[in-house]
mmCIF file of C-alpha atoms and ligand atoms in Angstrom:
data_model
loop_
_atom_site.group_PDB
_atom_site.id
_atom_site.type_symbol
_atom_site.label_atom_id
_atom_site.label_comp_id
_atom_site.label_asym_id
_atom_site.label_seq_id
_atom_site.Cartn_x
_atom_site.Cartn_y
_atom_site.Cartn_z
ATOM 1 C CA MET A 278 5.349 -35.091 4.841
ATOM 2 C CA ALA A 279 2.947 -32.817 3.036
ATOM 3 C CA ALA A 280 4.384 -31.847 -0.316
ATOM 4 C CA GLY A 281 3.973 -28.219 -1.297
ATOM 5 C CA VAL A 282 3.790 -26.876 2.259
ATOM 6 C CA LYS A 283 5.542 -23.514 2.545
ATOM 7 C CA ARG A 284 7.051 -21.907 5.618
ATOM 8 C CA ALA A 285 5.728 -18.401 4.970
ATOM 9 C CA VAL A 286 4.039 -17.257 1.811
ATOM 10 C CA ALA A 287 2.060 -14.192 0.797
ATOM 11 C CA ARG A 288 -0.295 -15.319 -1.956
ATOM 12 C CA VAL A 289 -1.413 -12.403 -4.099
ATOM 13 C CA ASN A 290 -4.481 -12.716 -6.294
ATOM 14 C CA LEU A 291 -3.709 -10.560 -9.320
ATOM 15 C CA ALA A 292 -7.258 -10.975 -10.616
ATOM 16 C CA ALA A 293 -8.429 -9.208 -7.437
ATOM 17 C CA VAL A 294 -5.983 -6.341 -8.066
ATOM 18 C CA GLN A 295 -7.314 -6.098 -11.602
ATOM 19 C CA ARG A 296 -10.944 -6.068 -10.423
ATOM 20 C CA ASN A 297 -10.195 -3.476 -7.740
ATOM 21 C CA CYS A 298 -8.845 -1.224 -10.489
ATOM 22 C CA VAL A 299 -11.967 -1.767 -12.580
ATOM 23 C CA ARG A 300 -14.024 -0.870 -9.477
ATOM 24 C CA LEU A 301 -12.011 2.336 -8.968
ATOM 25 C CA ARG A 302 -12.214 3.283 -12.633
ATOM 26 C CA ASP A 303 -15.973 2.847 -12.538
ATOM 27 C CA ALA A 304 -16.075 5.439 -9.730
ATOM 28 C CA LEU A 305 -14.213 8.058 -11.757
ATOM 29 C CA THR A 306 -15.974 11.139 -13.017
ATOM 30 C CA GLY A 307 -15.310 13.551 -15.873
ATOM 31 C CA GLY A 308 -13.008 11.271 -17.841
ATOM 32 C CA ALA A 309 -10.400 11.036 -15.072
ATOM 33 C CA GLU A 310 -7.809 8.290 -15.424
ATOM 34 C CA LEU A 311 -6.416 5.884 -12.849
ATOM 35 C CA CYS A 312 -2.800 5.952 -11.694
ATOM 36 C CA ALA A 313 -1.894 2.827 -9.700
ATOM 37 C CA VAL A 314 0.523 3.515 -6.847
ATOM 38 C CA VAL A 315 2.943 0.609 -6.428
ATOM 39 C CA LYS A 316 5.602 2.158 -4.198
ATOM 40 C CA ALA A 317 7.174 0.137 -1.368
ATOM 41 C CA ASP A 318 7.050 -2.963 -3.557
ATOM 42 C CA GLY A 319 3.348 -2.543 -4.179
ATOM 43 C CA TYR A 320 2.563 -2.040 -0.472
ATOM 44 C CA GLY A 321 4.273 -5.384 0.124
ATOM 45 C CA HIS A 322 2.326 -7.172 -2.624
ATOM 46 C CA GLY A 323 5.016 -6.976 -5.341
ATOM 47 C CA ALA A 324 5.344 -3.875 -7.500
ATOM 48 C CA ALA A 325 5.741 -5.315 -10.985
ATOM 49 C CA PRO A 326 3.018 -7.997 -10.963
ATOM 50 C CA CYS A 327 0.589 -5.564 -9.343
ATOM 51 C CA ALA A 328 1.454 -2.822 -11.840
ATOM 52 C CA GLU A 329 0.721 -5.254 -14.676
ATOM 53 C CA ALA A 330 -2.570 -6.324 -13.089
ATOM 54 C CA ALA A 331 -3.527 -2.683 -12.527
ATOM 55 C CA LEU A 332 -2.825 -1.815 -16.155
ATOM 56 C CA ALA A 333 -4.950 -4.802 -17.210
ATOM 57 C CA GLY A 334 -7.689 -3.376 -14.965
ATOM 58 C CA GLY A 335 -7.630 -0.056 -16.765
ATOM 59 C CA ALA A 336 -4.978 1.986 -14.959
ATOM 60 C CA THR A 337 -3.085 4.148 -17.450
ATOM 61 C CA TRP A 338 -0.372 5.494 -15.152
ATOM 62 C CA ILE A 339 1.878 3.960 -12.499
ATOM 63 C CA ALA A 340 3.351 5.902 -9.556
ATOM 64 C CA VAL A 341 6.171 5.117 -7.164
ATOM 65 C CA ALA A 342 7.978 7.068 -4.444
ATOM 66 C CA ALA A 343 11.620 6.488 -5.360
ATOM 67 C CA ALA A 344 13.595 6.620 -8.600
ATOM 68 C CA SER A 345 14.981 3.126 -7.982
ATOM 69 C CA GLU A 346 11.414 1.805 -7.945
ATOM 70 C CA ALA A 347 10.816 3.366 -11.376
ATOM 71 C CA ALA A 348 14.045 1.856 -12.689
ATOM 72 C CA HIS A 349 12.957 -1.578 -11.454
ATOM 73 C CA LEU A 350 9.578 -1.324 -13.188
ATOM 74 C CA ARG A 351 11.180 -0.277 -16.478
ATOM 75 C CA ALA A 352 13.718 -3.110 -16.184
ATOM 76 C CA VAL A 353 10.904 -5.659 -16.000
ATOM 77 C CA GLY A 354 9.119 -4.142 -18.980
ATOM 78 C CA ILE A 355 6.438 -1.789 -17.607
ATOM 79 C CA ALA A 356 5.975 0.699 -20.450
ATOM 80 C CA ALA A 357 3.141 2.886 -19.074
ATOM 81 C CA PRO A 358 3.706 6.509 -18.022
ATOM 82 C CA LEU A 359 5.513 6.457 -14.692
ATOM 83 C CA LEU A 360 5.536 9.129 -12.003
ATOM 84 C CA VAL A 361 8.131 9.305 -9.236
ATOM 85 C CA MET A 362 6.263 11.181 -6.498
ATOM 86 C CA GLY A 363 9.019 11.511 -3.912
ATOM 87 C CA ALA A 364 11.857 13.905 -3.282
ATOM 88 C CA LEU A 365 14.951 13.226 -5.390
ATOM 89 C CA THR A 366 18.654 13.642 -4.836
ATOM 90 C CA PRO A 367 20.611 14.786 -7.921
ATOM 91 C CA ALA A 368 21.812 11.202 -8.392
ATOM 92 C CA GLU A 369 18.236 9.946 -8.237
ATOM 93 C CA VAL A 370 17.229 12.485 -10.888
ATOM 94 C CA ASP A 371 19.565 10.691 -13.294
ATOM 95 C CA VAL A 372 17.985 7.343 -12.395
ATOM 96 C CA ALA A 373 14.471 8.739 -12.968
ATOM 97 C CA ALA A 374 15.502 10.308 -16.270
ATOM 98 C CA ALA A 375 17.064 7.049 -17.462
ATOM 99 C CA ALA A 376 13.767 5.317 -16.599
ATOM 100 C CA HIS A 377 11.808 7.932 -18.587
ATOM 101 C CA ALA A 378 9.792 8.648 -15.471
ATOM 102 C CA ASP A 379 8.063 11.930 -14.672
ATOM 103 C CA VAL A 380 9.313 13.722 -11.575
ATOM 104 C CA VAL A 381 7.922 16.265 -9.116
ATOM 105 C CA THR A 382 9.171 19.679 -8.052
ATOM 106 C CA TRP A 383 7.916 22.739 -6.219
ATOM 107 C CA ASP A 384 10.994 24.911 -6.327
ATOM 108 C CA GLU A 385 12.561 26.752 -9.266
ATOM 109 C CA ARG A 386 16.027 26.073 -7.828
ATOM 110 C CA PHE A 387 15.396 22.342 -8.226
ATOM 111 C CA VAL A 388 14.238 23.001 -11.792
ATOM 112 C CA ALA A 389 17.788 24.249 -12.408
ATOM 113 C CA VAL A 390 19.072 20.854 -11.191
ATOM 114 C CA LEU A 391 16.683 19.074 -13.568
ATOM 115 C CA ALA A 392 17.388 21.299 -16.584
ATOM 116 C CA GLY A 393 19.253 19.813 -19.510
ATOM 117 C CA ARG A 394 17.711 16.360 -19.166
ATOM 118 C CA ARG A 395 14.650 15.183 -21.057
ATOM 119 C CA LEU A 396 12.090 15.062 -18.274
ATOM 120 C CA ARG A 397 8.428 15.707 -17.698
ATOM 121 C CA VAL A 398 7.944 17.563 -14.448
ATOM 122 C CA HIS A 399 4.872 17.928 -12.207
ATOM 123 C CA VAL A 400 4.572 20.913 -9.870
ATOM 124 C CA LYS A 401 3.304 20.178 -6.381
ATOM 125 C CA LEU A 402 1.301 22.653 -4.366
ATOM 126 C CA ASP A 403 1.153 21.911 -0.654
ATOM 127 C CA THR A 404 -2.463 22.665 0.219
ATOM 128 C CA GLY A 405 -2.276 21.283 3.744
ATOM 129 C CA MET A 406 -0.357 18.017 3.927
ATOM 130 C CA GLY A 407 2.699 19.945 5.098
ATOM 131 C CA ARG A 408 5.117 17.480 3.572
ATOM 132 C CA LEU A 409 6.423 17.845 0.006
ATOM 133 C CA GLY A 410 5.305 20.742 -2.208
ATOM 134 C CA THR A 411 5.222 24.461 -1.605
ATOM 135 C CA ARG A 412 2.560 26.271 0.370
ATOM 136 C CA ASP A 413 3.435 29.440 -1.559
ATOM 137 C CA ILE A 414 1.372 29.645 -4.733
ATOM 138 C CA ASP A 415 3.787 32.208 -6.183
ATOM 139 C CA GLN A 416 6.647 29.779 -5.727
ATOM 140 C CA ALA A 417 4.587 27.109 -7.499
ATOM 141 C CA ARG A 418 4.000 29.595 -10.333
ATOM 142 C CA ARG A 419 7.731 30.335 -10.485
ATOM 143 C CA ALA A 420 8.429 26.595 -10.685
ATOM 144 C CA VAL A 421 5.994 26.332 -13.618
ATOM 145 C CA ALA A 422 7.650 29.296 -15.345
ATOM 146 C CA ALA A 423 11.112 27.827 -14.782
ATOM 147 C CA ILE A 424 10.036 24.506 -16.337
ATOM 148 C CA GLU A 425 8.574 26.379 -19.341
ATOM 149 C CA GLU A 426 11.943 28.006 -19.919
ATOM 150 C CA ALA A 427 14.302 25.153 -19.091
ATOM 151 C CA LYS A 428 15.995 23.192 -21.852
ATOM 152 C CA GLY A 429 14.719 19.615 -22.160
ATOM 153 C CA LEU A 430 11.966 19.949 -19.567
ATOM 154 C CA GLU A 431 8.260 19.746 -20.175
ATOM 155 C CA LEU A 432 5.473 20.543 -17.730
ATOM 156 C CA GLY A 433 3.648 17.259 -17.099
ATOM 157 C CA GLY A 434 1.141 18.148 -14.444
ATOM 158 C CA VAL A 435 0.138 19.948 -11.291
ATOM 159 C CA MET A 436 -0.640 18.071 -8.104
ATOM 160 C CA THR A 437 -1.407 18.123 -4.417
ATOM 161 C CA HIS A 438 -1.975 15.505 -1.710
ATOM 162 C CA PHE A 439 -4.721 15.257 0.909
ATOM 163 C CA ALA A 440 -4.052 14.907 4.629
ATOM 164 C CA THR A 441 -7.441 13.735 5.880
ATOM 165 C CA ALA A 442 -9.244 12.082 2.973
ATOM 166 C CA ASP A 443 -9.654 8.905 5.054
ATOM 167 C CA GLU A 444 -11.542 10.775 7.792
ATOM 168 C CA VAL A 445 -15.086 10.703 6.493
ATOM 169 C CA GLY A 446 -16.977 13.904 7.295
ATOM 170 C CA ASP A 447 -13.805 15.916 7.824
ATOM 171 C CA ALA A 448 -13.965 19.389 6.280
ATOM 172 C CA PHE A 449 -10.240 19.816 5.600
ATOM 173 C CA LEU A 450 -10.404 17.879 2.324
ATOM 174 C CA GLY A 451 -12.787 20.560 1.018
ATOM 175 C CA GLU A 452 -10.376 23.303 2.095
ATOM 176 C CA GLN A 453 -7.486 21.591 0.310
ATOM 177 C CA LEU A 454 -9.623 21.163 -2.800
ATOM 178 C CA ALA A 455 -10.585 24.843 -2.722
ATOM 179 C CA ALA A 456 -6.891 25.780 -2.548
ATOM 180 C CA PHE A 457 -5.809 23.433 -5.366
ATOM 181 C CA ALA A 458 -8.602 23.824 -7.928
ATOM 182 C CA PRO A 459 -7.926 27.474 -8.938
ATOM 183 C CA PHE A 460 -4.179 26.782 -9.276
ATOM 184 C CA ALA A 461 -4.886 23.733 -11.440
ATOM 185 C CA GLU A 462 -7.294 25.727 -13.582
ATOM 186 C CA GLU A 463 -4.865 28.625 -13.974
ATOM 187 C CA VAL A 464 -1.986 26.415 -15.107
ATOM 188 C CA LYS A 465 -4.198 24.263 -17.337
ATOM 189 C CA GLU A 466 -5.419 27.344 -19.160
ATOM 190 C CA ARG A 467 -1.902 27.795 -20.495
ATOM 191 C CA HIS A 468 -1.106 24.070 -20.691
ATOM 192 C CA PRO A 469 -4.347 22.245 -21.543
ATOM 193 C CA SER A 470 -2.649 18.881 -22.130
ATOM 194 C CA ILE A 471 -1.117 18.501 -18.648
ATOM 195 C CA VAL A 472 -2.735 16.371 -15.941
ATOM 196 C CA ALA A 473 -4.012 17.810 -12.678
ATOM 197 C CA HIS A 474 -4.085 15.220 -9.902
ATOM 198 C CA ALA A 475 -4.837 15.170 -6.211
ATOM 199 C CA ALA A 476 -6.857 12.184 -5.026
ATOM 200 C CA ASN A 477 -5.564 9.139 -3.167
ATOM 201 C CA SER A 478 -7.805 6.077 -2.697
ATOM 202 C CA ALA A 479 -9.916 7.590 0.065
ATOM 203 C CA ALA A 480 -10.563 10.833 -1.819
ATOM 204 C CA THR A 481 -11.320 8.894 -5.001
ATOM 205 C CA LEU A 482 -14.003 6.892 -3.210
ATOM 206 C CA ARG A 483 -15.320 9.764 -1.112
ATOM 207 C CA GLU A 484 -15.181 12.938 -3.174
ATOM 208 C CA PRO A 485 -15.751 13.032 -6.961
ATOM 209 C CA ARG A 486 -14.684 16.705 -7.037
ATOM 210 C CA SER A 487 -11.161 15.492 -6.230
ATOM 211 C CA HIS A 488 -10.832 13.425 -9.416
ATOM 212 C CA PHE A 489 -9.490 16.109 -11.815
ATOM 213 C CA ASP A 490 -7.620 14.377 -14.712
ATOM 214 C CA LEU A 491 -6.011 11.546 -12.756
ATOM 215 C CA VAL A 492 -6.399 9.846 -9.373
ATOM 216 C CA ARG A 493 -3.449 8.233 -7.583
ATOM 217 C CA CYS A 494 -4.758 5.100 -5.871
ATOM 218 C CA GLY A 495 -2.560 2.825 -3.829
ATOM 219 C CA VAL A 496 -4.119 1.025 -0.922
ATOM 220 C CA ALA A 497 -7.466 0.357 -2.630
ATOM 221 C CA ILE A 498 -5.977 -1.408 -5.636
ATOM 222 C CA TYR A 499 -4.769 -4.111 -3.247
ATOM 223 C CA GLY A 500 -8.276 -4.448 -1.813
ATOM 224 C CA LEU A 501 -7.356 -2.738 1.436
ATOM 225 C CA ASP A 502 -9.887 -0.293 2.833
ATOM 226 C CA PRO A 503 -8.575 3.288 3.053
ATOM 227 C CA PHE A 504 -11.137 3.898 5.806
ATOM 228 C CA GLN A 505 -9.848 0.922 7.857
ATOM 229 C CA ARG A 506 -13.207 -0.817 7.827
ATOM 230 C CA ASP A 507 -14.379 -3.810 5.807
ATOM 231 C CA PRO A 508 -12.974 -3.552 2.257
ATOM 232 C CA GLY A 509 -16.189 -5.167 1.020
ATOM 233 C CA ASP A 510 -18.086 -1.995 2.032
ATOM 234 C CA GLN A 511 -16.270 -0.261 -0.827
ATOM 235 C CA GLY A 512 -16.594 -3.170 -3.228
ATOM 236 C CA LEU A 513 -12.901 -3.991 -2.789
ATOM 237 C CA GLU A 514 -11.392 -7.478 -2.591
ATOM 238 C CA PRO A 515 -8.297 -8.088 -0.464
ATOM 239 C CA ALA A 516 -5.656 -9.459 -2.812
ATOM 240 C CA LEU A 517 -3.199 -10.846 -0.272
ATOM 241 C CA THR A 518 -3.301 -13.783 2.102
ATOM 242 C CA LEU A 519 -0.478 -14.712 4.483
ATOM 243 C CA ARG A 520 -0.010 -18.419 5.034
ATOM 244 C CA SER A 521 2.240 -20.740 6.974
ATOM 245 C CA TYR A 522 1.762 -24.230 8.398
ATOM 246 C CA VAL A 523 1.691 -26.184 11.615
ATOM 247 C CA ALA A 524 5.225 -27.409 12.312
ATOM 248 C CA ALA A 525 4.489 -29.114 15.640
ATOM 249 C CA VAL A 526 1.542 -29.981 17.890
ATOM 250 C CA LYS A 527 2.180 -30.622 21.560
ATOM 251 C CA PRO A 528 0.212 -30.909 24.774
ATOM 252 C CA ALA A 529 0.542 -28.209 27.431
ATOM 253 C CA ALA A 530 -0.260 -29.083 31.036
ATOM 254 C CA PRO A 531 -1.564 -26.492 33.528
ATOM 255 C CA GLY A 532 1.291 -24.169 34.513
ATOM 256 C CA GLN A 533 3.382 -24.880 31.413
ATOM 257 C CA SER A 534 4.235 -21.806 29.403
ATOM 258 C CA ALA A 535 5.016 -20.884 25.804
ATOM 259 C CA GLY A 536 7.425 -18.352 24.401
ATOM 260 C CA TYR A 537 9.920 -15.763 25.648
ATOM 261 C CA GLY A 538 9.054 -14.234 29.000
ATOM 262 C CA ARG A 539 6.380 -16.871 29.697
ATOM 263 C CA ARG A 540 3.660 -14.441 28.670
ATOM 264 C CA TRP A 541 1.201 -17.289 28.174
ATOM 265 C CA THR A 542 0.651 -20.124 30.612
ATOM 266 C CA ALA A 543 -1.789 -23.011 30.271
ATOM 267 C CA GLY A 544 -4.634 -22.790 32.787
ATOM 268 C CA GLU A 545 -5.979 -26.249 32.003
ATOM 269 C CA PRO A 546 -4.832 -29.165 29.863
ATOM 270 C CA THR A 547 -4.577 -27.948 26.289
ATOM 271 C CA HIS A 548 -2.508 -28.198 23.105
ATOM 272 C CA LEU A 549 -0.194 -25.825 21.319
ATOM 273 C CA ALA A 550 0.631 -25.597 17.636
ATOM 274 C CA THR A 551 3.941 -24.061 16.619
ATOM 275 C CA ILE A 552 3.840 -22.110 13.359
ATOM 276 C CA PRO A 553 7.215 -21.200 11.824
ATOM 277 C CA ILE A 554 6.566 -17.535 11.075
ATOM 278 C CA GLY A 555 7.436 -14.553 13.268
ATOM 279 C CA TYR A 556 8.410 -10.928 13.433
ATOM 280 C CA GLY A 557 11.286 -11.690 11.052
ATOM 281 C CA ASP A 558 8.514 -12.172 8.505
ATOM 282 C CA GLY A 559 6.379 -9.198 9.549
ATOM 283 C CA VAL A 560 4.152 -10.815 12.158
ATOM 284 C CA ARG A 561 4.645 -7.953 14.538
ATOM 285 C CA ARG A 562 5.637 -8.683 18.133
ATOM 286 C CA ALA A 563 2.788 -6.524 19.396
ATOM 287 C CA LEU A 564 0.478 -9.341 18.240
ATOM 288 C CA THR A 565 1.704 -11.315 21.279
ATOM 289 C CA ASN A 566 -1.405 -12.882 22.867
ATOM 290 C CA ASN A 567 -3.344 -10.645 20.470
ATOM 291 C CA ALA A 568 -4.224 -12.357 17.173
ATOM 292 C CA ASP A 569 -6.108 -15.312 15.751
ATOM 293 C CA VAL A 570 -4.789 -17.864 13.279
ATOM 294 C CA LEU A 571 -7.050 -19.973 11.087
ATOM 295 C CA ILE A 572 -6.363 -23.688 10.909
ATOM 296 C CA ARG A 573 -8.849 -25.993 9.208
ATOM 297 C CA GLY A 574 -11.218 -23.012 9.027
ATOM 298 C CA ARG A 575 -11.253 -22.357 12.797
ATOM 299 C CA ARG A 576 -9.788 -19.392 14.632
ATOM 300 C CA TYR A 577 -7.209 -20.204 17.284
ATOM 301 C CA PRO A 578 -5.720 -17.548 19.586
ATOM 302 C CA LEU A 579 -2.047 -16.710 19.377
ATOM 303 C CA ALA A 580 -0.573 -17.824 22.707
ATOM 304 C CA GLY A 581 2.536 -16.141 24.063
ATOM 305 C CA THR A 582 5.216 -13.929 22.639
ATOM 306 C CA VAL A 583 5.767 -13.605 18.904
ATOM 307 C CA SER A 584 9.374 -14.701 18.263
ATOM 308 C CA MET A 585 11.482 -13.824 15.245
ATOM 309 C CA ASP A 586 10.781 -17.125 13.509
ATOM 310 C CA ASN A 587 7.881 -18.784 15.344
ATOM 311 C CA ILE A 588 4.532 -18.228 16.953
ATOM 312 C CA THR A 589 2.409 -20.589 19.022
ATOM 313 C CA VAL A 590 -1.359 -20.859 19.048
ATOM 314 C CA GLU A 591 -3.595 -22.591 21.575
ATOM 315 C CA LEU A 592 -5.660 -25.459 20.169
ATOM 316 C CA GLY A 593 -7.654 -26.529 23.240
ATOM 317 C CA PRO A 594 -7.951 -29.861 25.056
ATOM 318 C CA ASP A 595 -9.026 -31.976 22.064
ATOM 319 C CA THR A 596 -7.676 -31.141 18.690
ATOM 320 C CA TYR A 597 -7.876 -32.330 15.136
ATOM 321 C CA VAL A 598 -5.015 -30.050 14.127
ATOM 322 C CA ARG A 599 -2.064 -31.974 12.741
ATOM 323 C CA PRO A 600 1.477 -31.122 11.634
ATOM 324 C CA TYR A 601 1.554 -29.750 8.071
ATOM 325 C CA ASP A 602 -1.962 -28.354 8.312
ATOM 326 C CA GLU A 603 -2.108 -24.958 6.654
ATOM 327 C CA ALA A 604 -2.220 -21.911 8.947
ATOM 328 C CA VAL A 605 -3.809 -18.722 7.590
ATOM 329 C CA LEU A 606 -2.642 -15.562 9.321
ATOM 330 C CA ILE A 607 -4.269 -13.062 6.953
ATOM 331 C CA GLY A 608 -7.120 -14.162 4.715
ATOM 332 C CA ASP A 609 -10.373 -16.125 4.839
ATOM 333 C CA GLY A 610 -11.939 -13.477 7.102
ATOM 334 C CA VAL A 611 -8.890 -12.384 9.068
ATOM 335 C CA THR A 612 -8.118 -9.038 7.458
ATOM 336 C CA ALA A 613 -5.153 -6.694 7.431
ATOM 337 C CA GLU A 614 -7.629 -4.201 8.908
ATOM 338 C CA GLU A 615 -8.143 -6.547 11.883
ATOM 339 C CA TRP A 616 -4.376 -6.742 12.458
ATOM 340 C CA ALA A 617 -4.179 -2.966 12.130
ATOM 341 C CA ARG A 618 -6.836 -2.490 14.841
ATOM 342 C CA ARG A 619 -5.012 -4.902 17.133
ATOM 343 C CA LEU A 620 -1.711 -3.132 16.462
ATOM 344 C CA ASP A 621 -3.132 0.390 16.643
ATOM 345 C CA THR A 622 -1.880 1.117 13.148
ATOM 346 C CA ILE A 623 -3.218 1.101 9.585
ATOM 347 C CA ASN A 624 -3.528 -1.711 7.064
ATOM 348 C CA TYR A 625 -0.834 -0.046 4.897
ATOM 349 C CA GLU A 626 1.770 -0.772 7.575
ATOM 350 C CA VAL A 627 0.625 -4.379 7.958
ATOM 351 C CA THR A 628 1.262 -5.368 4.331
ATOM 352 C CA CYS A 629 4.312 -3.106 3.864
ATOM 353 C CA GLY A 630 5.745 -4.797 6.953
ATOM 354 C CA LEU A 631 5.847 -8.270 5.389
ATOM 355 C CA THR A 632 9.536 -8.854 4.925
ATOM 356 C CA ALA A 633 11.540 -10.132 1.972
ATOM 357 C CA ARG A 634 11.803 -13.514 3.721
ATOM 358 C CA VAL A 635 8.136 -14.144 2.966
ATOM 359 C CA GLU A 636 7.830 -15.697 -0.468
ATOM 360 C CA ARG A 637 5.393 -13.914 -2.775
ATOM 361 C CA GLU A 638 3.303 -16.258 -4.867
ATOM 362 C CA TYR A 639 0.997 -14.978 -7.593
ATOM 363 C CA HIS A 640 -2.240 -16.503 -8.791
ATOM 364 C CA ARG A 641 -5.510 -15.598 -10.419
ATOM 365 C CA ASP A 642 -8.643 -16.598 -8.474
ATOM 366 C CA ASP A 643 -7.760 -20.218 -7.749
HETATM 367 C C1 PLP B 116 1.632 11.530 -2.996
HETATM 368 C C2 PLP B 116 0.819 10.284 -2.853
HETATM 369 N N1 PLP B 116 -0.215 10.087 -3.687
HETATM 370 C C3 PLP B 116 -0.996 8.982 -3.614
HETATM 371 C C4 PLP B 116 -0.754 8.011 -2.663
HETATM 372 C C5 PLP B 116 -1.650 6.799 -2.595
HETATM 373 O O1 PLP B 116 -2.400 6.820 -1.403
HETATM 374 P P1 PLP B 116 -3.397 5.637 -1.029
HETATM 375 O O2 PLP B 116 -2.565 4.434 -0.830
HETATM 376 O O3 PLP B 116 -4.028 6.107 0.237
HETATM 377 O O4 PLP B 116 -4.350 5.504 -2.159
HETATM 378 C C6 PLP B 116 0.313 8.186 -1.782
HETATM 379 C C7 PLP B 116 0.550 7.173 -0.741
HETATM 380 O O5 PLP B 116 0.745 7.407 0.402
HETATM 381 C C8 PLP B 116 1.112 9.355 -1.871
HETATM 382 O O6 PLP B 116 2.144 9.541 -1.046
#
């Protein structure tokens, strides 16, 4: 029995997260600062360790989507300025306030809900994302005025979010910028110490005019490419690998099948390896007959249906693969971007989809 073999583990290289942040900071113009976005448990990588690595790499802010995520980061000792970017219920406002996190509004009626607590508030202008924020610049101005007047509240920033920053050559980013910049300038004239922020990873890498005072980078800090190509093109290093092991090796004669529904059948004498990881871990079922797994440095095709707890790969007629060999599902050249292409999705969903059952293991470069 091979000691140390693990059923399903996501190994996260925190040195890579740190270097990705240095890379992003080096791209920043005009003294802009880096806010590391670690929502959804750091895009599946682990929020707290990645926040720490990002801060070591020069990030000065941390952002999350939900108040509970801010509370978690404070509980484990993250002391940096924290921004909760998402919508908040009144109960969540209390959680954010207790975590000394900044919050976002776009509506003076919500300012009335916030009033009375000690909170820094950012006003969000919707310049085209069509999600959170107001499209009405007068409403955004009223929200600013309401914060100025409310007891306990302080204006922390003005912000917007881009809809198409990852579509290189698209003109809409420029239109959103043109809508946001005058609002940011107008509010900053009265409040010079607030931060104006707009850029996500793609905008940060693509458009220096989007940098303002702060950029909010998520996907790129994990070494995932916001443009869904090779992260190396942007000088980014994937931080996460997904590993399992070979639990069984068995021959398969012509006509013998593997998996639910018999969606793979041996055409000639071959071997199968069973790997104890499945859609219960985030290996999506749509990868059925549609992925490669690395064993001993070689790619083997996934054969048959992805089950909840197991997959099978075809090894061929002669094989050196043995039980307890390591199986690499993501890493060593198989990227989250490759999975995303096969699944017709984006790399964000691949790593966010790794479930709690997958152990997270942290290391630095070894
Ligand atoms: C408001 C907001 N800002 C910034 C980000 C970070 O985006 P990315 O991961 O593309 O850098 C997100 C993530 O979706 C977001 O919702």
